PDB file of C-alpha atoms in Angstrom:
ATOM      1  CA  GLN A   1    -125.284 -29.192 -20.333  1.00 77.00           C
ATOM      2  CA  VAL A   2    -125.744 -27.142 -17.611  1.00 83.00           C
ATOM      3  CA  LYS A   3    -125.220 -23.521 -17.372  1.00 94.00           C
ATOM      4  CA  LEU A   4    -124.845 -21.973 -13.674  1.00 97.00           C
ATOM      5  CA  VAL A   5    -125.186 -18.014 -12.948  1.00 97.00           C
ATOM      6  CA  GLU A   6    -124.027 -17.107  -9.542  1.00 97.00           C
ATOM      7  CA  SER A   7    -125.210 -13.635  -7.755  1.00 98.00           C
ATOM      8  CA  GLY A   8    -125.924 -12.107  -4.450  1.00 98.00           C
ATOM      9  CA  GLY A   9    -122.510 -11.124  -3.730  1.00 98.00           C
ATOM     10  CA  GLY A  10    -120.872  -8.176  -2.211  1.00 98.00           C
ATOM     11  CA  SER A  11    -119.589  -6.494   0.979  1.00 98.00           C
ATOM     12  CA  VAL A  12    -120.824  -6.922   3.667  1.00 98.00           C
ATOM     13  CA  GLN A  13    -119.343  -6.012   7.652  1.00 98.00           C
ATOM     14  CA  ALA A  14    -118.503  -8.954  10.304  1.00 98.00           C
ATOM     15  CA  GLY A  15    -121.672 -10.216  11.485  1.00 98.00           C
ATOM     16  CA  GLY A  16    -123.928  -9.240   8.317  1.00 98.00           C
ATOM     17  CA  SER A  17    -125.304 -11.885   6.436  1.00 98.00           C
ATOM     18  CA  LEU A  18    -125.460 -12.826   2.500  1.00 98.00           C
ATOM     19  CA  LYS A  19    -127.577 -14.797   0.108  1.00 98.00           C
ATOM     20  CA  LEU A  20    -126.111 -16.073  -3.065  1.00 98.00           C
ATOM     21  CA  SER A  21    -127.760 -17.780  -5.290  1.00 98.00           C
ATOM     22  CA  CYS A  22    -126.876 -19.766  -8.640  1.00 98.00           C
ATOM     23  CA  ALA A  23    -129.744 -20.097 -11.249  1.00 97.00           C
ATOM     24  CA  ALA A  24    -128.943 -23.117 -13.241  1.00 96.00           C
ATOM     25  CA  SER A  25    -129.982 -24.155 -17.092  1.00 94.00           C
ATOM     26  CA  GLU A  26    -131.730 -26.855 -15.911  1.00 93.00           C
ATOM     27  CA  SER A  27    -133.023 -28.542 -13.437  1.00 93.00           C
ATOM     28  CA  LEU A  28    -130.502 -29.721 -11.044  1.00 93.00           C
ATOM     29  CA  ALA A  29    -132.634 -32.458  -9.647  1.00 91.00           C
ATOM     30  CA  SER A  30    -130.889 -35.467 -10.924  1.00 92.00           C
ATOM     31  CA  SER A  31    -127.256 -34.062 -10.739  1.00 95.00           C
ATOM     32  CA  ILE A  32    -125.635 -36.191  -7.822  1.00 95.00           C
ATOM     33  CA  CYS A  33    -123.407 -34.063  -6.264  1.00 97.00           C
ATOM     34  CA  MET A  34    -124.302 -29.755  -5.902  1.00 97.00           C
ATOM     35  CA  GLY A  35    -121.891 -27.638  -3.559  1.00 98.00           C
ATOM     36  CA  TRP A  36    -120.417 -23.927  -3.159  1.00 98.00           C
ATOM     37  CA  PHE A  37    -117.015 -23.185  -3.005  1.00 98.00           C
ATOM     38  CA  ARG A  38    -114.274 -20.875  -2.341  1.00 98.00           C
ATOM     39  CA  GLN A  39    -111.096 -19.629  -3.283  1.00 98.00           C
ATOM     40  CA  ALA A  40    -109.464 -16.551  -1.198  1.00 97.00           C
ATOM     41  CA  PRO A  41    -106.972 -14.254  -2.717  1.00 93.00           C
ATOM     42  CA  GLY A  42    -103.408 -16.809  -2.325  1.00 95.00           C
ATOM     43  CA  LYS A  43    -105.041 -19.630  -0.459  1.00 97.00           C
ATOM     44  CA  GLU A  44    -106.297 -22.963  -2.594  1.00 96.00           C
ATOM     45  CA  ARG A  45    -109.986 -22.875  -3.352  1.00 96.00           C
ATOM     46  CA  GLU A  46    -111.675 -24.587  -0.700  1.00 97.00           C
ATOM     47  CA  ARG A  47    -114.985 -26.343   0.162  1.00 97.00           C
ATOM     48  CA  VAL A  48    -117.331 -24.475   1.469  1.00 98.00           C
ATOM     49  CA  ALA A  49    -121.338 -26.226   1.108  1.00 98.00           C
ATOM     50  CA  VAL A  50    -122.353 -29.365  -0.534  1.00 98.00           C
ATOM     51  CA  ARG A  51    -126.257 -31.278  -1.127  1.00 97.00           C
ATOM     52  CA  ASN A  52    -126.467 -34.561  -2.832  1.00 97.00           C
ATOM     53  CA  ILE A  53    -129.364 -35.658  -4.607  1.00 95.00           C
ATOM     54  CA  ASP A  54    -130.728 -37.701  -1.657  1.00 95.00           C
ATOM     55  CA  GLY A  55    -130.968 -34.450   0.272  1.00 95.00           C
ATOM     56  CA  THR A  56    -128.202 -34.703   2.874  1.00 97.00           C
ATOM     57  CA  THR A  57    -126.110 -31.206   3.458  1.00 98.00           C
ATOM     58  CA  THR A  58    -121.933 -30.869   4.366  1.00 98.00           C
ATOM     59  CA  TYR A  59    -120.828 -28.389   5.450  1.00 98.00           C
ATOM     60  CA  ALA A  60    -116.455 -26.793   5.959  1.00 97.00           C
ATOM     61  CA  ASP A  61    -115.800 -26.955   9.982  1.00 97.00           C
ATOM     62  CA  SER A  62    -115.132 -23.355   9.037  1.00 97.00           C
ATOM     63  CA  VAL A  63    -118.642 -22.574   8.496  1.00 98.00           C
ATOM     64  CA  ARG A  64    -120.939 -25.355   9.976  1.00 98.00           C
ATOM     65  CA  GLY A  65    -123.888 -23.376  11.533  1.00 98.00           C
ATOM     66  CA  ARG A  66    -123.580 -20.713  10.179  1.00 98.00           C
ATOM     67  CA  PHE A  67    -123.533 -20.933   6.208  1.00 98.00           C
ATOM     68  CA  THR A  68    -127.197 -22.958   4.917  1.00 98.00           C
ATOM     69  CA  ILE A  69    -126.706 -24.359   2.000  1.00 98.00           C
ATOM     70  CA  SER A  70    -130.261 -25.195  -0.488  1.00 97.00           C
ATOM     71  CA  LEU A  71    -132.054 -26.229  -3.759  1.00 96.00           C
ATOM     72  CA  ASP A  72    -134.984 -23.961  -4.521  1.00 90.00           C
ATOM     73  CA  ASN A  73    -136.948 -23.126  -7.126  1.00 84.00           C
ATOM     74  CA  GLY A  74    -138.585 -26.088  -8.216  1.00 87.00           C
ATOM     75  CA  LYS A  75    -134.450 -27.126  -8.203  1.00 89.00           C
ATOM     76  CA  ARG A  76    -133.523 -24.672 -10.525  1.00 94.00           C
ATOM     77  CA  THR A  77    -131.237 -22.945  -7.638  1.00 97.00           C
ATOM     78  CA  LEU A  78    -128.853 -23.564  -5.727  1.00 97.00           C
ATOM     79  CA  THR A  79    -128.438 -20.892  -2.858  1.00 98.00           C
ATOM     80  CA  LEU A  80    -125.787 -20.693   0.078  1.00 98.00           C
ATOM     81  CA  GLN A  81    -127.790 -18.553   3.157  1.00 98.00           C
ATOM     82  CA  MET A  82    -124.655 -16.339   5.217  1.00 98.00           C
ATOM     83  CA  ASP A  83    -125.071 -15.532   8.379  1.00 98.00           C
ATOM     84  CA  SER A  84    -122.214 -14.477  11.104  1.00 98.00           C
ATOM     85  CA  LEU A  85    -120.271 -13.532   8.729  1.00 98.00           C
ATOM     86  CA  GLN A  86    -116.418 -13.085   9.407  1.00 98.00           C
ATOM     87  CA  PRO A  87    -113.767 -11.466   7.340  1.00 97.00           C
ATOM     88  CA  ALA A  88    -112.164 -15.105   6.749  1.00 97.00           C
ATOM     89  CA  ASP A  89    -115.063 -15.938   4.693  1.00 98.00           C
ATOM     90  CA  THR A  90    -113.989 -13.066   2.017  1.00 98.00           C
ATOM     91  CA  ALA A  91    -113.191 -14.940  -0.705  1.00 98.00           C
ATOM     92  CA  MET A  92    -114.202 -15.499  -4.521  1.00 98.00           C
ATOM     93  CA  TYR A  93    -117.581 -17.981  -4.626  1.00 98.00           C
ATOM     94  CA  TYR A  94    -118.439 -20.370  -6.890  1.00 98.00           C
ATOM     95  CA  CYS A  95    -120.976 -22.724  -7.267  1.00 98.00           C
ATOM     96  CA  ALA A  96    -120.375 -26.367  -9.287  1.00 97.00           C
ATOM     97  CA  ALA A  97    -122.728 -29.442 -10.567  1.00 97.00           C
ATOM     98  CA  ASP A  98    -122.243 -33.044 -11.057  1.00 94.00           C
ATOM     99  CA  GLY A  99    -118.870 -34.603 -12.133  1.00 95.00           C
ATOM    100  CA  CYS A 100    -118.792 -36.055  -8.593  1.00 96.00           C
ATOM    101  CA  THR A 101    -116.308 -37.542  -6.463  1.00 96.00           C
ATOM    102  CA  TYR A 102    -117.055 -39.278  -3.283  1.00 96.00           C
ATOM    103  CA  GLU A 103    -114.984 -38.471  -0.427  1.00 94.00           C
ATOM    104  CA  ASP A 104    -115.484 -39.448   3.174  1.00 91.00           C
ATOM    105  CA  GLY A 105    -119.612 -40.778   2.264  1.00 94.00           C
ATOM    106  CA  THR A 106    -119.831 -37.217   0.722  1.00 97.00           C
ATOM    107  CA  TRP A 107    -120.075 -36.353  -3.235  1.00 97.00           C
ATOM    108  CA  TRP A 108    -118.811 -33.563  -4.295  1.00 96.00           C
ATOM    109  CA  PRO A 109    -118.406 -32.380  -8.011  1.00 96.00           C
ATOM    110  CA  THR A 110    -114.862 -31.604  -8.780  1.00 95.00           C
ATOM    111  CA  ALA A 111    -112.630 -29.126 -10.835  1.00 90.00           C
ATOM    112  CA  ASP A 112    -112.055 -31.864 -13.824  1.00 89.00           C
ATOM    113  CA  PHE A 113    -115.504 -32.960 -15.124  1.00 91.00           C
ATOM    114  CA  GLY A 114    -117.483 -31.235 -12.571  1.00 92.00           C
ATOM    115  CA  ARG A 115    -119.886 -27.708 -14.409  1.00 95.00           C
ATOM    116  CA  TRP A 116    -118.516 -24.550 -12.842  1.00 97.00           C
ATOM    117  CA  GLY A 117    -120.444 -20.907 -12.587  1.00 97.00           C
ATOM    118  CA  GLN A 118    -118.090 -17.542 -13.422  1.00 97.00           C
ATOM    119  CA  GLY A 119    -117.743 -16.881  -9.378  1.00 97.00           C
ATOM    120  CA  THR A 120    -119.444 -14.258  -7.469  1.00 98.00           C
ATOM    121  CA  GLN A 121    -117.335 -12.344  -4.431  1.00 98.00           C
ATOM    122  CA  VAL A 122    -117.561 -11.805  -1.222  1.00 98.00           C
ATOM    123  CA  THR A 123    -116.035  -8.690   1.153  1.00 98.00           C
ATOM    124  CA  VAL A 124    -116.181  -8.976   5.055  1.00 98.00           C
ATOM    125  CA  SER A 125    -114.490  -5.813   6.728  1.00 98.00           C
ATOM    126  CA  LEU A 126    -114.479  -5.204  10.182  1.00 95.00           C
TER     127      LEU A 126
END
């Protein structure tokens, strides 16, 4: 089973940038879906961005144009470049892969069947 470990979280002021990394224990080249999710205190976990095996990417409306998901390092590191960060982006960020469900033309990892990392905290202050 592939293991995922996130890093790169931290505290930043509004308008700043962070780059999250998700290191996989094996290549993600054959993973149909891989993505980033986040959960703020008192809120449900939400989808942020996903990359499918064909290279297509999908973003939540709230982050489109500010976040970029990519697969790097010989397809073993999933990154999330986050620019123009806002306080509303404050959350625990998780990467996930596999166990995909198909919705509106995109495959997304699922909570029950996907592989998940332990999360990395992102805090954005004014």
